[in-house]
Amino acid sequence: PGGHDLFCVQLDDSKLNYFQQPQGIKGSDFSKFIEKYGKHTFSAPSEVQPSLSAFYRAGDPILIYFDSLSALSTLRQPVKMGASGLCADGNPAGFLDSKSTSCTRIFANLSKSCITDPVLDAASYYRDFTVLKVPINDTIVQSMKVIYEIEFSGTHGIQSVSVRFKVSNISGNSGSSLQQHFTLRFWVSAPILPGHFPSLQATRTLSHMLPRSGNPGYITGAPLLIADSGAMQHMSILWSEGDGSCSQFHRHTVQFGRNMRTGCKLSLSPILEESNCNYIQQKLYNALQGMKKAEDLAITGSAHSTQAEEWTTILIQNCSMQAVNCTSCCMVPVTLEIQILWTKVGLLSNPQAQILGARYLYQCQPLKFLSTSVVPLTTVVTFTDMTEWPEPPRGQPQVHWKLPFDIFFPFKVAMNLERSYRDNLAACFLLILIITSILCF
């Protein structure tokens, strides 16, 4: 009443209840109702059995097998979910999909979770399961060495898998958070020629194959390839965390042709380390050059670890060459300058970048004990182009003329002779007139 757009809701009124009791259906009547009411249906993804091929394709989930459970599953790579960046552990790792992910985990009781939570147990990332070489679920391969660095060989499938960990001691009270990093990499195994057996060196370095950085010359922006005792890796330099400290887990990859400069601060414990200068030196060397020192540098981007002629030795000038008189100090490296000389070789239409040589030049300074707890470190990478370009091509050779260069030369000579004759005749006539006029007077 009154024209207001209002209505009342009445509860528990059986007259207003439009719910109808569903009709019971027997199994014999099911096909009849399907014909009358049946429509398209969609099954949940978990109910759909995937069609497995004879080999992995790019993007396919990598299958793993739990022998104790006789269960088939997929290799997981946790990723962050939503704006909070919390870890989602159900993300499958895709074949040939090399990527790094980071996510955050929150623990109500860090001390308890460190013991009971499987995400903090390194063994849970490789224990009790194996990786299928090819996605065929009726053939379970024998146990293999499991890595998250996956080596494959074309359609022959996955050859080997391994996993590496970087762990650190953590402490905290209730409500602590922890960030984890996950990386998945793929390597192409080197082919073995028919009738040949892989050498010991090739077998040892087979799992350390890296993608090409050019073929054959380096591509600008591609990682520099280095080797340590035959194991190939990428050249890397210091990584600075948000607070300016040197990261223990991350390093910048050196890219061909791009000069770089990084800096960070490394914390020391002077009271514990003051009596061991060699220990401090080695700690700073490891921070500057990485735990795996570089011995050789690939000359081209497609260098193979077993071909010695495709590598050049890196020259190293360390602190031992910069002695200083100091009784209460230690000579330590504080700056690493990586100098790389390169050139272009080959055709002018398609030159290839090739490295001539490299040097690790450490700049050192005396470090006094008990007076320094933080050491600033710097890394500089410089690329110098040493290309010697050939002289530009000259013009096309001219035809050798047998006639004088000026084809009008004969006519000019004749005209000059005639002009000279007329001038001489006029001069003689003028002279006769002058003599005649003098004699007459």
CSV table of C-alpha atoms in Angstrom, one decimal:
chain,number,residue,atom,x,y,z
A,1,PRO,CA,0.0,0.0,0.0
A,2,GLY,CA,1.1,3.6,-0.6
A,3,GLY,CA,2.8,2.8,-4.0
A,4,HIS,CA,6.2,1.7,-2.5
A,5,ASP,CA,8.2,-1.0,-4.4
A,6,LEU,CA,8.4,-3.4,-1.5
A,7,PHE,CA,7.5,-7.0,-1.1
A,8,CYS,CA,7.4,-9.4,1.9
A,9,VAL,CA,9.1,-12.7,2.2
A,10,GLN,CA,7.1,-15.4,4.0
A,11,LEU,CA,8.9,-18.3,5.5
A,12,ASP,CA,7.7,-21.9,6.0
A,13,ASP,CA,4.6,-21.5,3.8
A,14,SER,CA,4.0,-24.8,2.1
A,15,LYS,CA,1.7,-23.1,-0.5
A,16,LEU,CA,4.6,-21.0,-1.8
A,17,ASN,CA,7.0,-23.9,-2.1
A,18,TYR,CA,7.7,-24.7,-5.7
A,19,PHE,CA,10.0,-27.6,-5.0
A,20,GLN,CA,9.0,-30.8,-6.8
A,21,GLN,CA,9.9,-34.3,-5.8
A,22,PRO,CA,12.2,-35.7,-8.5
A,23,GLN,CA,10.9,-38.7,-10.4
A,24,GLY,CA,12.7,-41.9,-9.7
A,25,ILE,CA,14.6,-43.5,-12.6
A,26,LYS,CA,15.3,-47.2,-13.0
A,27,GLY,CA,18.3,-48.6,-14.8
A,28,SER,CA,16.0,-50.0,-17.5
A,29,ASP,CA,14.5,-46.5,-18.2
A,30,PHE,CA,17.9,-44.7,-18.4
A,31,SER,CA,18.3,-45.0,-22.2
A,32,LYS,CA,14.8,-43.6,-22.7
A,33,PHE,CA,15.5,-40.5,-20.7
A,34,ILE,CA,18.9,-40.1,-22.3
A,35,GLU,CA,17.2,-39.9,-25.7
A,36,LYS,CA,14.7,-37.3,-24.4
A,37,TYR,CA,16.9,-35.2,-22.1
A,38,GLY,CA,20.4,-36.1,-23.0
A,39,LYS,CA,22.8,-33.4,-24.1
A,40,HIS,CA,26.6,-32.9,-24.4
A,41,THR,CA,28.6,-33.6,-21.3
A,42,PHE,CA,32.1,-32.7,-20.2
A,43,SER,CA,34.3,-34.9,-18.1
A,44,ALA,CA,36.7,-33.5,-15.5
A,45,PRO,CA,40.4,-33.4,-16.7
A,46,SER,CA,41.3,-36.0,-14.1
A,47,GLU,CA,38.8,-38.5,-15.6
A,48,VAL,CA,40.2,-38.1,-19.2
A,49,GLN,CA,43.0,-40.6,-19.9
A,50,PRO,CA,45.8,-38.9,-21.8
A,51,SER,CA,46.9,-40.4,-25.1
A,52,LEU,CA,50.6,-41.2,-24.6
A,53,SER,CA,52.9,-41.1,-27.6
A,54,ALA,CA,56.1,-43.1,-28.1
A,55,PHE,CA,58.2,-40.1,-27.2
A,56,TYR,CA,58.0,-36.7,-25.4
A,57,ARG,CA,56.8,-33.6,-27.3
A,58,ALA,CA,57.5,-30.1,-26.3
A,59,GLY,CA,55.2,-29.1,-23.4
A,60,ASP,CA,54.2,-32.6,-22.5
A,61,PRO,CA,54.2,-33.3,-18.7
A,62,ILE,CA,57.2,-35.5,-17.6
A,63,LEU,CA,56.0,-38.7,-16.1
A,64,ILE,CA,57.4,-40.2,-12.9
A,65,TYR,CA,56.7,-43.6,-11.3
A,66,PHE,CA,56.4,-44.4,-7.6
A,67,ASP,CA,57.5,-48.0,-7.2
A,68,SER,CA,56.3,-48.4,-3.7
A,69,LEU,CA,52.8,-47.2,-4.6
A,70,SER,CA,52.7,-48.6,-8.2
A,71,ALA,CA,51.4,-45.2,-9.2
A,72,LEU,CA,52.1,-43.0,-12.2
A,73,SER,CA,52.3,-39.2,-11.7
A,74,THR,CA,54.0,-36.2,-13.2
A,75,LEU,CA,57.2,-34.2,-12.2
A,76,ARG,CA,56.1,-31.1,-10.4
A,77,GLN,CA,57.7,-27.6,-10.4
A,78,PRO,CA,56.2,-25.3,-7.8
A,79,VAL,CA,55.1,-21.8,-8.9
A,80,LYS,CA,53.7,-18.8,-7.2
A,81,MET,CA,49.9,-18.3,-7.1
A,82,GLY,CA,48.1,-15.0,-7.0
A,83,ALA,CA,49.3,-11.7,-5.7
A,84,SER,CA,50.6,-13.2,-2.5
A,85,GLY,CA,53.1,-15.3,-4.4
A,86,LEU,CA,52.4,-18.4,-2.3
A,87,CYS,CA,53.7,-21.8,-3.6
A,88,ALA,CA,51.4,-24.0,-5.7
A,89,ASP,CA,52.9,-27.5,-5.8
A,90,GLY,CA,50.6,-29.0,-8.4
A,91,ASN,CA,52.1,-27.3,-11.4
A,92,PRO,CA,53.5,-30.0,-13.8
A,93,ALA,CA,57.0,-29.6,-15.4
A,94,GLY,CA,56.8,-29.4,-19.2
A,95,PHE,CA,59.2,-31.2,-21.4
A,96,LEU,CA,61.7,-28.8,-23.0
A,97,ASP,CA,60.2,-26.0,-21.0
A,98,SER,CA,63.3,-24.6,-19.2
A,99,LYS,CA,62.4,-22.0,-16.6
A,100,SER,CA,63.0,-20.8,-13.1
A,101,THR,CA,60.2,-20.2,-10.6
A,102,SER,CA,60.1,-18.6,-7.1
A,103,CYS,CA,57.4,-18.7,-4.5
A,104,THR,CA,56.8,-18.1,-0.8
A,105,ARG,CA,55.8,-20.5,1.9
A,106,ILE,CA,54.4,-19.5,5.3
A,107,PHE,CA,55.0,-21.7,8.4
A,108,ALA,CA,53.1,-21.4,11.6
A,109,ASN,CA,55.9,-23.2,13.4
A,110,LEU,CA,59.2,-23.2,11.4
A,111,SER,CA,61.1,-25.5,13.8
A,112,LYS,CA,58.4,-28.2,13.6
A,113,SER,CA,57.9,-27.7,9.9
A,114,CYS,CA,61.6,-28.1,9.2
A,115,ILE,CA,61.3,-31.7,10.5
A,116,THR,CA,57.8,-32.7,9.3
A,117,ASP,CA,57.0,-30.7,6.2
A,118,PRO,CA,58.1,-32.5,3.0
A,119,VAL,CA,58.6,-29.2,1.1
A,120,LEU,CA,61.7,-28.5,3.3
A,121,ASP,CA,63.0,-32.1,2.9
A,122,ALA,CA,65.5,-32.2,0.0
A,123,ALA,CA,65.0,-36.0,-0.3
A,124,SER,CA,61.3,-35.5,-1.1
A,125,TYR,CA,62.2,-34.0,-4.5
A,126,TYR,CA,63.9,-37.2,-5.7
A,127,ARG,CA,63.3,-40.0,-3.3
A,128,ASP,CA,61.1,-43.1,-4.0
A,129,PHE,CA,60.3,-42.3,-7.7
A,130,THR,CA,62.0,-42.6,-11.1
A,131,VAL,CA,61.5,-40.6,-14.3
A,132,LEU,CA,60.2,-42.3,-17.4
A,133,LYS,CA,62.5,-42.1,-20.4
A,134,VAL,CA,59.4,-42.1,-22.7
A,135,PRO,CA,55.8,-41.6,-21.8
A,136,ILE,CA,54.7,-45.2,-22.1
A,137,ASN,CA,52.8,-46.3,-19.0
A,138,ASP,CA,53.0,-50.0,-19.6
A,139,THR,CA,56.8,-50.1,-19.5
A,140,ILE,CA,58.5,-49.0,-16.2
A,141,VAL,CA,62.2,-48.4,-16.6
A,142,GLN,CA,64.7,-49.4,-14.0
A,143,SER,CA,65.8,-47.0,-11.4
A,144,MET,CA,67.9,-44.1,-12.8
A,145,LYS,CA,69.9,-41.3,-11.3
A,146,VAL,CA,67.3,-38.6,-10.9
A,147,ILE,CA,68.1,-34.9,-11.8
A,148,TYR,CA,66.1,-31.9,-12.5
A,149,GLU,CA,68.6,-31.3,-15.2
A,150,ILE,CA,67.1,-33.5,-17.9
A,151,GLU,CA,69.3,-34.8,-20.8
A,152,PHE,CA,67.4,-35.9,-23.9
A,153,SER,CA,68.3,-37.2,-27.3
A,154,GLY,CA,65.7,-36.5,-30.0
A,155,THR,CA,62.9,-39.0,-30.2
A,156,HIS,CA,64.9,-41.6,-28.1
A,157,GLY,CA,63.6,-39.8,-25.1
A,158,ILE,CA,65.1,-38.8,-21.8
A,159,GLN,CA,68.6,-40.2,-21.2
A,160,SER,CA,69.3,-39.1,-17.7
A,161,VAL,CA,67.8,-36.9,-14.9
A,162,SER,CA,69.6,-35.4,-11.9
A,163,VAL,CA,68.8,-33.0,-9.1
A,164,ARG,CA,71.0,-30.5,-7.2
A,165,PHE,CA,70.4,-28.6,-4.0
A,166,LYS,CA,71.6,-25.5,-2.4
A,167,VAL,CA,70.7,-25.5,1.2
A,168,SER,CA,71.3,-23.1,4.1
A,169,ASN,CA,70.6,-23.0,7.8
A,170,ILE,CA,67.6,-21.0,8.8
A,171,SER,CA,66.1,-20.1,12.2
A,172,GLY,CA,63.1,-18.2,13.3
A,173,ASN,CA,60.1,-18.2,15.5
A,174,SER,CA,56.4,-18.8,14.8
A,175,GLY,CA,55.0,-17.1,11.7
A,176,SER,CA,58.3,-17.1,9.7
A,177,SER,CA,58.2,-17.2,5.9
A,178,LEU,CA,60.6,-18.8,3.4
A,179,GLN,CA,61.2,-18.2,-0.3
A,180,GLN,CA,62.2,-21.2,-2.4
A,181,HIS,CA,63.5,-21.3,-6.0
A,182,PHE,CA,63.0,-24.1,-8.5
A,183,THR,CA,64.8,-24.5,-11.8
A,184,LEU,CA,64.3,-27.0,-14.6
A,185,ARG,CA,66.8,-27.3,-17.4
A,186,PHE,CA,67.2,-29.5,-20.5
A,187,TRP,CA,70.4,-30.6,-22.2
A,188,VAL,CA,70.8,-32.2,-25.6
A,189,SER,CA,73.1,-35.3,-25.4
A,190,ALA,CA,75.9,-35.5,-28.0
A,191,PRO,CA,75.3,-38.1,-30.7
A,192,ILE,CA,77.6,-41.1,-30.9
A,193,LEU,CA,78.7,-42.2,-34.4
A,194,PRO,CA,78.0,-45.8,-35.5
A,195,GLY,CA,80.9,-48.1,-34.7
A,196,HIS,CA,82.4,-45.8,-32.1
A,197,PHE,CA,82.3,-46.0,-28.3
A,198,PRO,CA,82.2,-42.8,-26.2
A,199,SER,CA,85.5,-42.1,-24.5
A,200,LEU,CA,85.8,-41.7,-20.7
A,201,GLN,CA,86.1,-37.9,-21.2
A,202,ALA,CA,82.9,-37.8,-23.3
A,203,THR,CA,81.0,-40.0,-20.8
A,204,ARG,CA,82.0,-37.8,-17.9
A,205,THR,CA,81.0,-34.5,-19.6
A,206,LEU,CA,77.9,-35.9,-21.4
A,207,SER,CA,75.6,-34.7,-18.6
A,208,HIS,CA,77.1,-31.2,-18.7
A,209,MET,CA,76.2,-30.3,-22.3
A,210,LEU,CA,74.9,-26.8,-22.6
A,211,PRO,CA,72.8,-25.3,-25.4
A,212,ARG,CA,74.8,-23.6,-28.1
A,213,SER,CA,75.6,-19.9,-27.9
A,214,GLY,CA,76.0,-19.6,-31.6
A,215,ASN,CA,76.8,-21.8,-34.6
A,216,PRO,CA,79.7,-21.4,-35.0
A,217,GLY,CA,80.2,-17.7,-33.9
A,218,TYR,CA,78.9,-16.3,-30.7
A,219,ILE,CA,75.6,-14.5,-30.9
A,220,THR,CA,75.4,-11.1,-29.0
A,221,GLY,CA,73.5,-11.7,-25.7
A,222,ALA,CA,74.2,-15.5,-25.6
A,223,PRO,CA,75.9,-16.9,-22.5
A,224,LEU,CA,79.7,-17.3,-22.5
A,225,LEU,CA,80.7,-21.0,-22.3
A,226,ILE,CA,83.5,-21.9,-19.8
A,227,ALA,CA,84.9,-25.2,-18.7
A,228,ASP,CA,86.3,-26.6,-15.4
A,229,SER,CA,88.0,-30.0,-15.8
A,230,GLY,CA,86.0,-30.7,-18.8
A,231,ALA,CA,82.6,-29.7,-17.3
A,232,MET,CA,80.9,-27.0,-19.3
A,233,GLN,CA,79.0,-24.2,-17.7
A,234,HIS,CA,78.1,-20.5,-18.1
A,235,MET,CA,80.4,-17.8,-17.0
A,236,SER,CA,78.8,-15.9,-14.1
A,237,ILE,CA,79.5,-12.9,-11.9
A,238,LEU,CA,78.3,-11.5,-8.5
A,239,TRP,CA,74.6,-11.0,-7.8
A,240,SER,CA,73.5,-8.4,-5.3
A,241,GLU,CA,70.5,-9.0,-3.0
A,242,GLY,CA,68.0,-6.3,-2.1
A,243,ASP,CA,70.0,-5.3,1.0
A,244,GLY,CA,73.3,-5.0,-1.0
A,245,SER,CA,74.7,-8.3,0.2
A,246,CYS,CA,76.3,-10.9,-2.1
A,247,SER,CA,73.9,-13.6,-2.9
A,248,GLN,CA,74.9,-17.2,-2.1
A,249,PHE,CA,72.5,-18.8,-4.6
A,250,HIS,CA,72.2,-16.4,-7.6
A,251,ARG,CA,74.7,-15.1,-10.1
A,252,HIS,CA,74.4,-13.0,-13.2
A,253,THR,CA,75.2,-14.9,-16.5
A,254,VAL,CA,77.9,-13.1,-18.6
A,255,GLN,CA,76.4,-12.4,-22.1
A,256,PHE,CA,78.6,-12.1,-25.1
A,257,GLY,CA,79.3,-8.6,-26.3
A,258,ARG,CA,77.7,-6.9,-23.3
A,259,ASN,CA,79.8,-5.1,-20.8
A,260,MET,CA,78.7,-5.5,-17.2
A,261,ARG,CA,79.5,-4.2,-13.8
A,262,THR,CA,78.1,-5.5,-10.5
A,263,GLY,CA,78.9,-4.9,-6.8
A,264,CYS,CA,77.9,-6.3,-3.4
A,265,LYS,CA,79.1,-6.6,0.1
A,266,LEU,CA,80.4,-9.8,1.6
A,267,SER,CA,80.2,-10.3,5.4
A,268,LEU,CA,83.1,-11.8,7.2
A,269,SER,CA,83.6,-13.1,10.8
A,270,PRO,CA,86.9,-11.4,11.8
A,271,ILE,CA,87.1,-13.1,15.2
A,272,LEU,CA,86.8,-16.5,13.7
A,273,GLU,CA,88.8,-16.0,10.6
A,274,GLU,CA,91.6,-13.6,11.6
A,275,SER,CA,94.1,-16.4,12.1
A,276,ASN,CA,93.7,-17.8,8.6
A,277,CYS,CA,94.5,-15.5,5.8
A,278,ASN,CA,94.3,-18.2,3.2
A,279,TYR,CA,90.8,-19.0,4.2
A,280,ILE,CA,89.7,-15.4,3.8
A,281,GLN,CA,91.4,-15.2,0.4
A,282,GLN,CA,89.7,-18.4,-0.8
A,283,LYS,CA,86.4,-17.2,0.4
A,284,LEU,CA,86.7,-14.0,-1.5
A,285,TYR,CA,88.0,-15.8,-4.6
A,286,ASN,CA,85.0,-18.1,-4.5
A,287,ALA,CA,82.6,-15.2,-4.2
A,288,LEU,CA,84.1,-13.4,-7.2
A,289,GLN,CA,84.6,-16.3,-9.6
A,290,GLY,CA,82.0,-18.7,-8.2
A,291,MET,CA,82.5,-22.1,-6.5
A,292,LYS,CA,83.6,-23.7,-9.8
A,293,LYS,CA,86.5,-21.8,-11.2
A,294,ALA,CA,86.8,-21.2,-14.9
A,295,GLU,CA,89.9,-22.7,-16.6
A,296,ASP,CA,89.0,-22.5,-20.3
A,297,LEU,CA,86.8,-20.3,-22.4
A,298,ALA,CA,85.0,-21.5,-25.6
A,299,ILE,CA,86.3,-19.8,-28.7
A,300,THR,CA,83.0,-20.2,-30.5
A,301,GLY,CA,79.4,-20.6,-29.4
A,302,SER,CA,79.2,-24.2,-30.6
A,303,ALA,CA,82.4,-25.5,-29.0
A,304,HIS,CA,82.4,-29.1,-27.8
A,305,SER,CA,83.9,-30.1,-24.5
A,306,THR,CA,86.0,-32.9,-26.0
A,307,GLN,CA,87.6,-30.7,-28.7
A,308,ALA,CA,90.7,-29.0,-27.2
A,309,GLU,CA,91.3,-26.7,-30.2
A,310,GLU,CA,87.9,-25.1,-29.6
A,311,TRP,CA,88.9,-23.7,-26.2
A,312,THR,CA,91.4,-21.1,-25.0
A,313,THR,CA,93.0,-21.0,-21.5
A,314,ILE,CA,92.0,-18.1,-19.3
A,315,LEU,CA,94.9,-16.1,-18.0
A,316,ILE,CA,94.6,-15.4,-14.3
A,317,GLN,CA,96.5,-12.7,-12.4
A,318,ASN,CA,95.7,-13.1,-8.7
A,319,CYS,CA,96.8,-11.4,-5.5
A,320,SER,CA,100.1,-13.4,-5.2
A,321,MET,CA,101.5,-11.2,-7.9
A,322,GLN,CA,100.7,-8.0,-5.9
A,323,ALA,CA,102.7,-8.5,-2.8
A,324,VAL,CA,102.8,-5.8,-0.2
A,325,ASN,CA,104.7,-5.2,3.0
A,326,CYS,CA,102.1,-5.6,5.8
A,327,THR,CA,102.6,-7.6,9.0
A,328,SER,CA,99.1,-7.4,10.4
A,329,CYS,CA,97.0,-7.6,7.2
A,330,CYS,CA,96.0,-10.0,4.5
A,331,MET,CA,96.2,-9.3,0.8
A,332,VAL,CA,92.7,-10.1,-0.6
A,333,PRO,CA,90.9,-9.7,-3.9
A,334,VAL,CA,88.2,-7.0,-3.9
A,335,THR,CA,87.7,-6.5,-7.7
A,336,LEU,CA,87.6,-8.9,-10.6
A,337,GLU,CA,88.0,-7.5,-14.1
A,338,ILE,CA,87.2,-10.0,-16.8
A,339,GLN,CA,88.8,-8.8,-20.1
A,340,ILE,CA,87.7,-10.6,-23.2
A,341,LEU,CA,89.2,-10.0,-26.7
A,342,TRP,CA,87.2,-11.1,-29.7
A,343,THR,CA,87.1,-10.6,-33.5
A,344,LYS,CA,85.0,-11.3,-36.5
A,345,VAL,CA,86.2,-13.9,-38.9
A,346,GLY,CA,84.9,-15.4,-42.2
A,347,LEU,CA,83.0,-13.8,-45.0
A,348,LEU,CA,82.3,-10.1,-45.0
A,349,SER,CA,78.7,-11.0,-45.9
A,350,ASN,CA,78.3,-13.3,-42.8
A,351,PRO,CA,81.1,-12.7,-40.3
A,352,GLN,CA,81.3,-14.9,-37.2
A,353,ALA,CA,82.2,-13.7,-33.7
A,354,GLN,CA,85.2,-15.6,-32.3
A,355,ILE,CA,87.0,-15.1,-29.0
A,356,LEU,CA,90.8,-14.5,-29.1
A,357,GLY,CA,91.6,-14.6,-25.4
A,358,ALA,CA,90.5,-13.8,-21.9
A,359,ARG,CA,92.0,-12.7,-18.6
A,360,TYR,CA,90.9,-12.6,-15.0
A,361,LEU,CA,92.6,-9.6,-13.5
A,362,TYR,CA,92.2,-9.4,-9.7
A,363,GLN,CA,92.7,-6.1,-8.0
A,364,CYS,CA,93.8,-6.7,-4.4
A,365,GLN,CA,94.2,-4.6,-1.3
A,366,PRO,CA,95.4,-5.4,2.2
A,367,LEU,CA,92.8,-6.4,4.7
A,368,LYS,CA,93.5,-5.7,8.4
A,369,PHE,CA,92.2,-8.2,10.8
A,370,LEU,CA,89.7,-7.3,13.5
A,371,SER,CA,88.9,-4.1,11.7
A,372,THR,CA,86.7,-5.2,8.9
A,373,SER,CA,83.5,-7.3,9.0
A,374,VAL,CA,82.1,-6.4,5.6
A,375,VAL,CA,84.2,-6.3,2.3
A,376,PRO,CA,82.8,-4.6,-0.8
A,377,LEU,CA,83.3,-6.6,-3.9
A,378,THR,CA,83.1,-5.5,-7.6
A,379,THR,CA,83.1,-7.4,-10.9
A,380,VAL,CA,83.7,-5.7,-14.3
A,381,VAL,CA,83.3,-7.5,-17.6
A,382,THR,CA,84.6,-5.8,-20.8
A,383,PHE,CA,84.5,-7.0,-24.4
A,384,THR,CA,87.1,-5.5,-26.8
A,385,ASP,CA,86.6,-5.9,-30.6
A,386,MET,CA,89.9,-6.6,-32.2
A,387,THR,CA,88.6,-7.1,-35.7
A,388,GLU,CA,91.0,-6.1,-38.5
A,389,TRP,CA,88.9,-5.2,-41.5
A,390,PRO,CA,90.4,-5.6,-45.0
A,391,GLU,CA,91.0,-2.5,-47.2
A,392,PRO,CA,87.9,-1.5,-49.1
A,393,PRO,CA,87.9,-2.7,-52.7
A,394,ARG,CA,89.2,-0.2,-55.3
A,395,GLY,CA,87.3,0.8,-58.4
A,396,GLN,CA,87.2,-1.2,-61.6
A,397,PRO,CA,90.4,-0.9,-63.8
A,398,GLN,CA,90.1,1.5,-66.7
A,399,VAL,CA,90.7,0.7,-70.4
A,400,HIS,CA,94.3,1.5,-71.6
A,401,TRP,CA,93.9,4.2,-74.3
A,402,LYS,CA,96.5,4.2,-77.0
A,403,LEU,CA,95.5,7.8,-78.0
A,404,PRO,CA,96.5,10.8,-75.9
A,405,PHE,CA,94.3,11.3,-72.9
A,406,ASP,CA,92.8,14.4,-74.6
A,407,ILE,CA,91.5,13.4,-78.0
A,408,PHE,CA,91.3,17.0,-79.1
A,409,PHE,CA,95.1,17.4,-78.5
A,410,PRO,CA,96.1,17.4,-82.3
A,411,PHE,CA,93.5,20.0,-83.1
A,412,LYS,CA,94.7,22.2,-80.2
A,413,VAL,CA,98.3,21.9,-81.4
A,414,ALA,CA,97.4,22.9,-84.9
A,415,MET,CA,95.3,25.9,-83.7
A,416,ASN,CA,98.2,27.0,-81.4
A,417,LEU,CA,100.6,26.8,-84.3
A,418,GLU,CA,98.3,28.9,-86.6
A,419,ARG,CA,97.7,31.4,-83.9
A,420,SER,CA,101.5,31.8,-83.3
A,421,TYR,CA,102.1,32.2,-87.1
A,422,ARG,CA,99.5,35.0,-87.3
A,423,ASP,CA,101.0,36.7,-84.3
A,424,ASN,CA,104.5,36.6,-85.7
A,425,LEU,CA,103.3,38.0,-89.1
A,426,ALA,CA,101.5,40.9,-87.5
A,427,ALA,CA,104.6,41.8,-85.4
A,428,CYS,CA,106.8,41.8,-88.5
A,429,PHE,CA,104.4,44.0,-90.4
A,430,LEU,CA,104.3,46.5,-87.5
A,431,LEU,CA,108.0,46.6,-87.4
A,432,ILE,CA,108.3,47.4,-91.1
A,433,LEU,CA,105.8,50.3,-90.7
A,434,ILE,CA,107.8,51.8,-87.9
A,435,ILE,CA,111.1,51.5,-89.8
A,436,THR,CA,109.5,53.1,-93.0
A,437,SER,CA,108.1,56.0,-91.0
A,438,ILE,CA,111.5,56.8,-89.5
A,439,LEU,CA,113.3,56.7,-92.9
A,440,CYS,CA,110.7,59.1,-94.4
A,441,PHE,CA,111.3,61.7,-91.9
